Each structure stands twice: as C-alpha cells, then as structure tokens.
Tab-separated table of C-alpha atoms in Angstrom:
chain	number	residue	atom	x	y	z
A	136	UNK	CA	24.605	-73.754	79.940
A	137	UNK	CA	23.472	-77.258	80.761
A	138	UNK	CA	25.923	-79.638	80.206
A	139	UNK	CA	25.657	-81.984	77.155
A	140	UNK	CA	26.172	-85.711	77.519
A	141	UNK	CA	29.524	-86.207	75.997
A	142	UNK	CA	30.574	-84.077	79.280
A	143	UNK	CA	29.560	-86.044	81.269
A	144	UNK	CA	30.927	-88.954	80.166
A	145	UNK	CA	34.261	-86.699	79.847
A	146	UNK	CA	33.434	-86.253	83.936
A	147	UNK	CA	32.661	-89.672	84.425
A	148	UNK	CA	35.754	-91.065	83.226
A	149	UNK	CA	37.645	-88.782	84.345
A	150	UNK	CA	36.449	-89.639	87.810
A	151	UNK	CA	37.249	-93.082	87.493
A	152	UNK	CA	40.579	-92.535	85.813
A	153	UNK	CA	41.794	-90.748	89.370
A	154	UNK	CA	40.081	-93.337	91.875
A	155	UNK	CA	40.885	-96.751	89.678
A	156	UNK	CA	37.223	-97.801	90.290
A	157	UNK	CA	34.353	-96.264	91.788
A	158	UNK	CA	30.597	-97.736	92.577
A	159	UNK	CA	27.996	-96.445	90.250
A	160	UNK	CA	25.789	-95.144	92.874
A	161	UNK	CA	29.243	-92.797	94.207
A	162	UNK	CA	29.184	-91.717	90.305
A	163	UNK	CA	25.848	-90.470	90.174
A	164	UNK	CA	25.851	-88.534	93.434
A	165	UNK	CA	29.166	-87.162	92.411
A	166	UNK	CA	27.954	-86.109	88.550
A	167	UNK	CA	24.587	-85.215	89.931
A	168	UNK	CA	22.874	-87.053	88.507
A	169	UNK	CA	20.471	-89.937	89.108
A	170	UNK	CA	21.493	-93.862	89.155
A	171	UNK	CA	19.521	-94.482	86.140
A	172	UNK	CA	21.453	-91.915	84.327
A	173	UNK	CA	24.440	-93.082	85.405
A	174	UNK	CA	23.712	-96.563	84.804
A	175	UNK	CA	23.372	-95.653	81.212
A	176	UNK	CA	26.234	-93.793	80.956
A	177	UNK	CA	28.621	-96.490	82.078
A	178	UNK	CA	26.931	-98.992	80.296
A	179	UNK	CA	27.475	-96.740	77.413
A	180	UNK	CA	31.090	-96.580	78.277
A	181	UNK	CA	31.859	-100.120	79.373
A	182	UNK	CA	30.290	-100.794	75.689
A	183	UNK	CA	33.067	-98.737	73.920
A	184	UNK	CA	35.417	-100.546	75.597
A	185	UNK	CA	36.665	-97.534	77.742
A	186	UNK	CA	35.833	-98.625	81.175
A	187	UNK	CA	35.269	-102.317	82.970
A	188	UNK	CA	32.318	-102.633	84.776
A	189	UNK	CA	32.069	-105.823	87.150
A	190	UNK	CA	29.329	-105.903	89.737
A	191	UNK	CA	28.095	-102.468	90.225
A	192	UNK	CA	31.393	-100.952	89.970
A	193	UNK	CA	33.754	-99.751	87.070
A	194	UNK	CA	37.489	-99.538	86.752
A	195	UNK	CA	39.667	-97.775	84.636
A	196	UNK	CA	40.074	-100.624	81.315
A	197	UNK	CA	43.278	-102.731	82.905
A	198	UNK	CA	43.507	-101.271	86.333
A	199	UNK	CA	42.389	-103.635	89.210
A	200	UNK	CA	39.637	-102.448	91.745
A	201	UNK	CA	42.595	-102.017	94.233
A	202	UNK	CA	43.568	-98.754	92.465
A	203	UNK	CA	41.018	-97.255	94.152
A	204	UNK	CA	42.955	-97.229	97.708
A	205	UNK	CA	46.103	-96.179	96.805
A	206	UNK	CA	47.624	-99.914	95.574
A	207	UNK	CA	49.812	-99.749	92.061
A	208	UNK	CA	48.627	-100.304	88.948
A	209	UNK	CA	50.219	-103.270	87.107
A	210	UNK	CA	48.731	-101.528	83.382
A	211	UNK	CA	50.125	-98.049	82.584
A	212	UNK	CA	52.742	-98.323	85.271
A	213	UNK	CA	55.632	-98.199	82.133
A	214	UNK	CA	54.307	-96.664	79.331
A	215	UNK	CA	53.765	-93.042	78.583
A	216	UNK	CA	50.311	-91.290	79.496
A	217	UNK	CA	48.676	-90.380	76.004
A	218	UNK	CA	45.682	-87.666	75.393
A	219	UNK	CA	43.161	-88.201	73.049
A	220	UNK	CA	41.139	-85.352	71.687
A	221	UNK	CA	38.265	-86.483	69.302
A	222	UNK	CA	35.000	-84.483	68.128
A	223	UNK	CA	32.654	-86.995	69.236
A	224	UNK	CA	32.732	-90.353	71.342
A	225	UNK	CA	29.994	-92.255	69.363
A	226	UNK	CA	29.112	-92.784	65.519
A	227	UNK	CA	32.479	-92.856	63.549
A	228	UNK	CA	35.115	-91.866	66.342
A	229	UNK	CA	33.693	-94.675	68.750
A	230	UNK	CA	35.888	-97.240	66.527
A	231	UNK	CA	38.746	-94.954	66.162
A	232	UNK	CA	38.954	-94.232	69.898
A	233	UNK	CA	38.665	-98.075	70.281
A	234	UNK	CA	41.809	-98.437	68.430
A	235	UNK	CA	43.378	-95.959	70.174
A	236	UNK	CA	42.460	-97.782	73.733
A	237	UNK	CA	43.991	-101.081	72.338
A	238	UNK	CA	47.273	-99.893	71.025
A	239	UNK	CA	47.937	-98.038	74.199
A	240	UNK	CA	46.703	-100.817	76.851
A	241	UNK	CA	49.536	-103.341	74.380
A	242	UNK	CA	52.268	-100.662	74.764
A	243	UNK	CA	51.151	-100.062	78.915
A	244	UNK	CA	50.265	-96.694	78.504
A	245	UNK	CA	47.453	-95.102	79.754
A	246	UNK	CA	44.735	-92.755	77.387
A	247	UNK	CA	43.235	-89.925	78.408
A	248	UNK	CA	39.993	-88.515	76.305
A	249	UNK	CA	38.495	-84.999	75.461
A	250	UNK	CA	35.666	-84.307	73.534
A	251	UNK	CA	35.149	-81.271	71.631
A	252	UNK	CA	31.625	-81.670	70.511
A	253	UNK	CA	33.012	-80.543	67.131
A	254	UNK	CA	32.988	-77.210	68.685
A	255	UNK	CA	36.405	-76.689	67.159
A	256	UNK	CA	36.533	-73.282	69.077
A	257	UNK	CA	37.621	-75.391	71.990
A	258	UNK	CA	39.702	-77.942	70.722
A	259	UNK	CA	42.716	-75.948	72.273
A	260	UNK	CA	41.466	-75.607	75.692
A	261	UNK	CA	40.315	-79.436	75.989
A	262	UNK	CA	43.704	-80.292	74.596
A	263	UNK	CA	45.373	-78.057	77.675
A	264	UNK	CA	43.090	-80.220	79.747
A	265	UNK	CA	44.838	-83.310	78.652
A	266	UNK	CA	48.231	-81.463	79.363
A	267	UNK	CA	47.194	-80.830	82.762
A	268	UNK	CA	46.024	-84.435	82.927
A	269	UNK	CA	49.440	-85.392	82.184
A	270	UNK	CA	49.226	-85.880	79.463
A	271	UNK	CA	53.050	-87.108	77.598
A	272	UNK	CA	52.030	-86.912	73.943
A	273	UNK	CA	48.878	-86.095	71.822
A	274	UNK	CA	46.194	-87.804	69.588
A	275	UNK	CA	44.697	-84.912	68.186
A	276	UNK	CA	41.688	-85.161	65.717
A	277	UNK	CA	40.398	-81.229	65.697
A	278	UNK	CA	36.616	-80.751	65.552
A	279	UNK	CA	36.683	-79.290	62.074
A	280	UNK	CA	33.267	-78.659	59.626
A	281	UNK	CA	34.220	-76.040	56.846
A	282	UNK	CA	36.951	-75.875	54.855
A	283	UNK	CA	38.548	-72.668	56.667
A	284	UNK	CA	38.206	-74.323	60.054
A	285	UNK	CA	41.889	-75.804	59.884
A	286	UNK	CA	43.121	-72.358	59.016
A	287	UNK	CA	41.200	-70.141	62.074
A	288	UNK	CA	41.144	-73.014	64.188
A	289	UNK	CA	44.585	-75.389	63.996
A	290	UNK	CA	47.405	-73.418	63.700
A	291	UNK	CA	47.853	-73.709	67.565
A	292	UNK	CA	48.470	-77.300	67.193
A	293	UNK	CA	52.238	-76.744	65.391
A	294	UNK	CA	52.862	-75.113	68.546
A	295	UNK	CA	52.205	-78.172	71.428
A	296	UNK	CA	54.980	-78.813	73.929
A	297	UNK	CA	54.959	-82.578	73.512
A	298	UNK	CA	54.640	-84.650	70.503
A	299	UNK	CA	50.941	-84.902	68.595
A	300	UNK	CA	50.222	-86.938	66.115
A	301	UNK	CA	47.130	-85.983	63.833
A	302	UNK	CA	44.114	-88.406	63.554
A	303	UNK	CA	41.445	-88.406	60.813
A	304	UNK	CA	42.084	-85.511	59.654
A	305	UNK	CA	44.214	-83.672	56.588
A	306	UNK	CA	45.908	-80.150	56.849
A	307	UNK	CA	45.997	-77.691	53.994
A	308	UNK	CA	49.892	-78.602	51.651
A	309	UNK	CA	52.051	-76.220	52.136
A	310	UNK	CA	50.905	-75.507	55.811
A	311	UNK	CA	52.845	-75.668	58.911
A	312	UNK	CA	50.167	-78.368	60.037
A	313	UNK	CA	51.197	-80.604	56.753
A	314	UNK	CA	54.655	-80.914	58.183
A	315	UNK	CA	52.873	-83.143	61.273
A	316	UNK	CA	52.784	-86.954	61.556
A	317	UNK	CA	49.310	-87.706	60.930
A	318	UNK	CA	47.613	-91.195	60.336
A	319	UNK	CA	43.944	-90.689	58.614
A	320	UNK	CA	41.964	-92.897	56.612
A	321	UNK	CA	42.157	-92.773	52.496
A	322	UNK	CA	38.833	-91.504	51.752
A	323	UNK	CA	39.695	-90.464	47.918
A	324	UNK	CA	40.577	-94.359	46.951
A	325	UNK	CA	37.380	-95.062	49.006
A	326	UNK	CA	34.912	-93.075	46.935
A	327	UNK	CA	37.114	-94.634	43.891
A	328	UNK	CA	36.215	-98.362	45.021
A	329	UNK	CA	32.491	-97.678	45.239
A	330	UNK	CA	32.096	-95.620	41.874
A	331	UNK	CA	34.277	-98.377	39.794
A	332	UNK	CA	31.797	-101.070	41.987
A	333	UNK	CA	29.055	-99.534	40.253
A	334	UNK	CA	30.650	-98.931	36.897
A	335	UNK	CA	31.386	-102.892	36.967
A	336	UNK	CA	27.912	-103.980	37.498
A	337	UNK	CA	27.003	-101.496	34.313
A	338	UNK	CA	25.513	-98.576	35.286
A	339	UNK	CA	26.430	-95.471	33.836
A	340	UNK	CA	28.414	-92.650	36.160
A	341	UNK	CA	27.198	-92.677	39.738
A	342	UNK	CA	25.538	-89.595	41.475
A	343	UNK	CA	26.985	-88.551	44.207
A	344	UNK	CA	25.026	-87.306	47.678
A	345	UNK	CA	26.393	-86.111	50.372
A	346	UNK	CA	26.996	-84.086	53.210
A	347	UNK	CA	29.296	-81.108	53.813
A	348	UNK	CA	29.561	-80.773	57.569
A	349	UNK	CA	32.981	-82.744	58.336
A	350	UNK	CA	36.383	-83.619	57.283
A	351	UNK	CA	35.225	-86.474	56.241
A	352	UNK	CA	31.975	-85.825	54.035
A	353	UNK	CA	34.267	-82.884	52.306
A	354	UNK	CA	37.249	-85.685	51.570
A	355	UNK	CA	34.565	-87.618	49.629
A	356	UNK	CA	33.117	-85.065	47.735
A	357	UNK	CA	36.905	-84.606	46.628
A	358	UNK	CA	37.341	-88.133	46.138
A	359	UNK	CA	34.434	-88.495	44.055
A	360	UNK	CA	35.404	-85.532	41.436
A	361	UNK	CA	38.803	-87.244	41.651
A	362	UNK	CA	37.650	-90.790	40.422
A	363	UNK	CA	35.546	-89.636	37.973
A	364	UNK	CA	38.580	-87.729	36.590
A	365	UNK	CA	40.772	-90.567	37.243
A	366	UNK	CA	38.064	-93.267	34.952
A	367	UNK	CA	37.338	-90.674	32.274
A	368	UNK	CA	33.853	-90.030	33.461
A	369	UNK	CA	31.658	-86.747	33.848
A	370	UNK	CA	28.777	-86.421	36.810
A	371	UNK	CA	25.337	-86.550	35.294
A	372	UNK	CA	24.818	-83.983	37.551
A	373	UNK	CA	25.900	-81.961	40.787
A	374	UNK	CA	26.146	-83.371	43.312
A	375	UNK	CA	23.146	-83.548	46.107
A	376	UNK	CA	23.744	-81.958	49.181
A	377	UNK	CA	22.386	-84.088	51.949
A	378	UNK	CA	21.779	-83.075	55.646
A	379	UNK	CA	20.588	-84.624	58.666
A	380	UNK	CA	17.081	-85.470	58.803
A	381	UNK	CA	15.702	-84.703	61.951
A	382	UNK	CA	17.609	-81.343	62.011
A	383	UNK	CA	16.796	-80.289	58.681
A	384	UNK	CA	14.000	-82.327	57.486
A	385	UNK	CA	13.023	-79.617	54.634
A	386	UNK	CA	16.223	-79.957	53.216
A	387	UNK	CA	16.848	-83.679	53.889
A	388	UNK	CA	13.236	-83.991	51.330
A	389	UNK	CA	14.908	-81.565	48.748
A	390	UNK	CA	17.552	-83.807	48.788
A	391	UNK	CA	15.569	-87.533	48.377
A	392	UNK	CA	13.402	-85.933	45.902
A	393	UNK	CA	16.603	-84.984	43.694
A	394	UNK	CA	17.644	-88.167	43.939
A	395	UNK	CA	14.032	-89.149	43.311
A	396	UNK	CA	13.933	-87.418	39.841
A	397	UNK	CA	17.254	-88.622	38.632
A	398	UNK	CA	16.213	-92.308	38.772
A	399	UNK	CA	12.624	-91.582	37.180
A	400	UNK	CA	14.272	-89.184	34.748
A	401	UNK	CA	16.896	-92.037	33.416
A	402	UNK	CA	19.912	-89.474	34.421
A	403	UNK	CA	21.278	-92.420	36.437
A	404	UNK	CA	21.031	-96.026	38.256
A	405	UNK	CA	23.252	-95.191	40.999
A	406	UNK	CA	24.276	-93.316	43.415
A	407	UNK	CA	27.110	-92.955	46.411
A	408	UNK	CA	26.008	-91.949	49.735
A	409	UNK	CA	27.427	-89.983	52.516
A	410	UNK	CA	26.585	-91.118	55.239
A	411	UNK	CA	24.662	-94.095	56.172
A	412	UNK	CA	22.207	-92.654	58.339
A	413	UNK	CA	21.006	-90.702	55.514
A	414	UNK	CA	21.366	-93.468	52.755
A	415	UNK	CA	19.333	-95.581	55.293
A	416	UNK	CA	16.582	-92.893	55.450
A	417	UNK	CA	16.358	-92.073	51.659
A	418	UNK	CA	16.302	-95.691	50.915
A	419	UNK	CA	12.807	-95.718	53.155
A	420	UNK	CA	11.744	-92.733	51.433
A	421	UNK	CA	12.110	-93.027	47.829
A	422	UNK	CA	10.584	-96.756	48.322
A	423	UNK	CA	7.298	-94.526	49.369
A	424	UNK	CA	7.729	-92.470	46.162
A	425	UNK	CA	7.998	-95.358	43.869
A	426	UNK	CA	11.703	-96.333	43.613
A	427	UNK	CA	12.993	-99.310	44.808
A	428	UNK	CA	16.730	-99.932	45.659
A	429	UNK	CA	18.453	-102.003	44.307
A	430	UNK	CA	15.900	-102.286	41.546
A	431	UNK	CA	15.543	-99.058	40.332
A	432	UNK	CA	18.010	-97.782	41.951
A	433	UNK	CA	21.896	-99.498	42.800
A	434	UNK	CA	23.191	-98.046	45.944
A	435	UNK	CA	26.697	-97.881	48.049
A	436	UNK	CA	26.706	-96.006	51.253
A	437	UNK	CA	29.840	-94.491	52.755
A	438	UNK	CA	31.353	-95.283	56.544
A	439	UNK	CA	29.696	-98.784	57.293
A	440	UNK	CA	28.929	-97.919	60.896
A	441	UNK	CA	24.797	-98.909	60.586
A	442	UNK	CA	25.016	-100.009	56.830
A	443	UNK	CA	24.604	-103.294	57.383
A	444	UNK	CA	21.345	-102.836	59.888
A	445	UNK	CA	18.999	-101.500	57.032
A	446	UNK	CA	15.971	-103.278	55.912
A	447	UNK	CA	18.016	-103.744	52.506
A	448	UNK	CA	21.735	-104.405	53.680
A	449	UNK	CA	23.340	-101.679	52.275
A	450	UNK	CA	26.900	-102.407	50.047
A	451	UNK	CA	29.138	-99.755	51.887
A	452	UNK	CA	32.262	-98.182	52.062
A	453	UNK	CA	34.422	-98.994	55.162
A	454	UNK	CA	36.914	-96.433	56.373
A	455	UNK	CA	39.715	-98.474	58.663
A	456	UNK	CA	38.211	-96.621	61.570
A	457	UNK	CA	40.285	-98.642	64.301
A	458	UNK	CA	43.114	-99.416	62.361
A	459	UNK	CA	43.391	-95.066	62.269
A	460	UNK	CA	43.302	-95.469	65.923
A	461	UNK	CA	45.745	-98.459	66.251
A	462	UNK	CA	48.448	-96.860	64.050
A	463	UNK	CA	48.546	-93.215	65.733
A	464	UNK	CA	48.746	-94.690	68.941
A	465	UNK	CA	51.457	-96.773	68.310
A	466	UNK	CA	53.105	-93.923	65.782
A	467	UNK	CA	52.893	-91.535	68.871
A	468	UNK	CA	54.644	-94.062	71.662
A	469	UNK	CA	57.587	-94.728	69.010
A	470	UNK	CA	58.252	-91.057	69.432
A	471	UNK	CA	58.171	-91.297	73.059
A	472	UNK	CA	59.939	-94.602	73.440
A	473	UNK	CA	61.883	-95.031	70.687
A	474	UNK	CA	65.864	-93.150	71.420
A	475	UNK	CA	66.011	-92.400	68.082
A	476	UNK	CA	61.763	-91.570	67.361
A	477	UNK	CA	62.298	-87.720	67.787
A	478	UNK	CA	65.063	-87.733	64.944
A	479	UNK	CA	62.863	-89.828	62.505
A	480	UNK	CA	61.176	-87.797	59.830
A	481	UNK	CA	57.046	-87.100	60.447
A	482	UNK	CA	55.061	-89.489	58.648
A	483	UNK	CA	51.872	-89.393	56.665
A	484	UNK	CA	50.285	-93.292	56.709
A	485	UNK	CA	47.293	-93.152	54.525
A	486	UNK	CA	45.091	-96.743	55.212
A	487	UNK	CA	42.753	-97.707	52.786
A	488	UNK	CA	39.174	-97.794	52.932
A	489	UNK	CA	37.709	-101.708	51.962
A	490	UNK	CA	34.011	-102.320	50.491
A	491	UNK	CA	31.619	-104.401	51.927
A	492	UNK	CA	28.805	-105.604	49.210
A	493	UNK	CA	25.279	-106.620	50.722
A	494	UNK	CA	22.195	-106.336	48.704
A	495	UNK	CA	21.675	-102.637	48.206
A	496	UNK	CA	23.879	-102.274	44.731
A	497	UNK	CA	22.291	-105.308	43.371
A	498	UNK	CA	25.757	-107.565	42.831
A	499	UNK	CA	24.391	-110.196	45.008
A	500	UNK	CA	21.567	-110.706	43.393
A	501	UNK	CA	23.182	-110.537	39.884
A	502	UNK	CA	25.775	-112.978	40.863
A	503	UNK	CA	23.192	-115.115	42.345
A	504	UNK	CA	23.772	-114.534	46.083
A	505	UNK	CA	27.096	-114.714	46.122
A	506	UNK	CA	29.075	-112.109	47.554
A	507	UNK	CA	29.651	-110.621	44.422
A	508	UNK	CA	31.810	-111.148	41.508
A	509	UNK	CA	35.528	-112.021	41.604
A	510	UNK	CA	36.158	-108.783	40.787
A	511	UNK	CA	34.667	-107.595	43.926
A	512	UNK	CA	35.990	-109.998	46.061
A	513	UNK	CA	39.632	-109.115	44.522
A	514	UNK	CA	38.890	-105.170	45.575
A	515	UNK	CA	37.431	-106.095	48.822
A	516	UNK	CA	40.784	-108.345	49.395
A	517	UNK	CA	43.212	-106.085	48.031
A	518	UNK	CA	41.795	-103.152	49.958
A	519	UNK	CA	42.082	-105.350	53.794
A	520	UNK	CA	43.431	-103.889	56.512
C-alpha cells in the first residue's frame, strides 16, 4: 500500500526526533524520496511549528543542532516525554497539536505525534507506537466518524498503562471512557452563539447544514437541536446533510440546491454551516444560482480555520482549537509531576467556542461597518479564551 503523506511526515519527524537535527538532503534519501518532496514536507512541518529549520537543516523544536552527535539537550532534559495521537496533522488538529507543542516545550517535556488518518482501526497500534517511543503519558484524540466508533473502537483506551488524557473528543455517559480526564472544545454553546447571532439580527430560525463524518460535525448537529430547544424555536426544516465536494460532488449539489430552495422558497434567511470549506463553496455556488449572501441569504460558518479567506469574509464559529491543546498538555504533566496529581479526581474542562463576525451574516453592514452590535461584541467577549 503506498504510503500516504501524513506517514511520512510521521517518518520524518520521527527521524529527526532520534538524531536532534538532520540535513534535508539526508531526509530525503532516508524517506526515499526526492529533495523537492522533502523540502515540502519540512517546510510543511517547520510551518506547524513542529520542527526548526535553519539553513538546510531541521532540529527537533528546542533542541540545538548539537543533539545530533550525542551532546545533551537543554529542552526536554526534565520533563516527562508525552505522546500525541491525533486523526490528522492539518485542517482543525494543526492548531490543537500546536497547543499541545507549546504547553509541553513551557513544562520541558518532549511530544511525540501519531497520526491515525482517522482510520480509527489503528488508533491502538499507533498509540503502542508512542509507548515504545517512550512515551510517559498520553494525548489521545481517537480517529472517530460514526456514532458507534467510540463503542467498537475506544474501549482499549480505559485500559493504557500510563496516564491519557482525552482530546477533542466526548465518550458515551455512563461509559468506562466517561470516567477519563478529557479536555474538548464546547461545541453545543458554539452552535448556540451562532443561532442566537442570527436570531438577533431578525431572521427567523436558522437552517442548519452540515456534515456527519466526525466528532465534531455530529456535536453540532446536537448542539443545534439543543439551542433551538433551549430558545423555544422549531427547524424550518431538516437539517442538510453536507459532504465534501470534490469527493462527493453529486451530493455536495443536492445539498447547495436545498439550501438553494429554502432561501427562494421564504422557509428561511439563514443558515449555520459545518464546515467552512463547504460554506466557502456553497457561498460560490448559490451566488451562480441567484442568491447572494449576505443579501439573500445571512450566513455563519462553523470552525474558523479558512473562514476568514472567502471572497465574502465569512462570520464564523471558533472552536478554542489551541487552547484544547494547551490545557491537556498541561492537565496530563500535573498527573505526572504533581505528588498528589494521581489522587486528584479526572476532570472534564469544557472551553468555549467564541464568534468571529465578518461580512457574511450581514451585522456589519447593518451596524454600518462596525464589528457588529454591542450585543455581539458582549458574546464575542464573554465567550474569550
């Protein structure tokens, strides 16, 4: 099977993490690959913040070149070694991992990353690669799509030798996984912010489309129901399933011209999107079929990780991606530092999502290009991290 590119990388740094640094050119004949390739790839990495590059060579983030022969390092040289196990190294994770690579370089530990691919068939064996890394305690956000997948695919986790902390992710009450420490993002008062948002600038109930492929897209359709129940409101209709474009383009049109009919029909004026990359493309294509946002139509997408980059600034939801990071790093070296960290009790720390209003919902422009009203301001305030 030919190996994807979030292996490599996994290769690549893994690589560096045992030599302290390493030339580019000895990366690519080692990955087998060519220079250009591996160029990217470090580039790519050095970018996320998980390796330095200086000169065409790369280090290990805090370790000096002199690593690489044998010398001590002056960073991780106190602090426990930490694994990291996340489903993907770019998009959402990319700022969560980020997080993760701060709070452990301030407590002089060192991180250690697996990638399932959100292939969550292997989270177990890339998390026994981080034991056999050395890994002292574990970051574990599972590579979960459907609702079962915690059930088939986590219960292994209760069972870890060392102490795991759970990131991003929720287990099923009652489960032996709900009696973890986790640290995940609140993505119920999220989808609450950006339906009263819209309610506030006077539309009536907000649609809601979205995906179903991840932890997160199936929080928000839960969050959504929730803060309808929660205002006294009723969906003008189902919801719309979206889906990636370029995978399932058929779909991804069924989807936009749902949307589409809504407006036209007058069933509503706004809508919630999950994710961005789809609110960004639907945005293009209902502007070719006659509906403008935020004109016709008042939009909020949900994650703010391209939101912003759209023709029309989109007003989006932003989950404290890093913060998530931050928090179950520093959760997880408390209960390997701390004497008394193993006798605590677990912890659930939920952190609240914040919105971020651009032009797309239209508040901007009806406040006169301010950044929306004082109302918004208070919710994007009170909602900080």
């Amino acid at each position: 099977m030919r190996e994807s590119a979030a292996e490599r990388h996994e290769r690549l740094l893994e690589l560096v993490r045992e030599r302290g640094s390493a030339r580019v050119s000895d990366l690519a004949a080692l990955l087998g690959v060519s220079p250009v390739t591996a160029r990217r790839d470090v580039e790519l990495l050095a970018g996320e913040g998980r390796l330095d590059r200086v000169h065409g060579s790369v280090s290990w983030p805090g370790r000096p070149p002199a690593a690489a022969t044998g010398a001590p390092s002056a960073a991780g040289g106190h602090g426990p070694v930490l694994g990291l196990l996340a489903p993907s190294s770019t998009y959402y994770f990319a700022e969560v991992i980020r997080g993760a690579h701060e709070a452990a370089a301030r407590a002089g530990s060192r991180l250690i990353l697996r990638i399932s691919d959100y292939r969550p068939e292997e989270d177990r064996m890339r998390t026994e690669g981080l034991l056999a890394a050395g890994a002292e305690g574990l970051l574990i956000a599972p590579g979960w799509r459907a609702p079962g997948d915690p059930a088939e695919h986590g219960e292994w986790i209760t069972g870890l030798p060392v102490p795991a902390v759970l990131l991003e992710r929720r287990a099923t009450p009652g489960s032996a996984l709900d009696g973890m420490d986790r640290v995940a993002s609140d993505h119920g008062h999220g989808a609450l912010l950006a339906v009263r948002h819209l309610m506030d600038l006077g539309h009536g109930t907000p649609l809601l489309v979205a995906r179903a492929d991840s932890p997160t897209a199936l929080a928000v359709r839960t969050g959504y129901t929730d803060a309808l129940g929660a205002l006294g409101l009723r969906a003008p209709r189902d919801v719309i399933d979206s889906v990636p474009a370029e995978q399932r383009p058929e779909e991804f049109e069924a989807a936009v011209r749902a949307l589409h009919e809504a407006v036209v029909s007058g069933t509503a004026s706004a809508a919630l999107v999950h994710n961005d990359v789809d609110a960004i493309q639907m945005v293009q294509r209902l502007a070719e079929l006659g509906v403008r946002v935020p004109d016709d139509l008042a939009l909020i997408a949900y994650d703010d990780e391209v939101a912003a980059l759209a023709d029309i600034p989109l007003t989006a939801v932003a989950p404290p991606k890093r913060e998530v990071g931050r928090e179950a790093t520093r959760l997880l070296v408390e209960r390997l530092t701390d004497r008394h960290g193993a006798d605590e009790p677990q912890r659930h720390l939920s952190l609240l999502p914040r919105l971020r209003v651009r032009d797309s919902c239209g508040a901007r422009r009806a406040s006169g290009g301010a950044a929306g009203t004082g109302a918004e301001r208070a919710d994007a305030d009170r909602n900080s991290f």
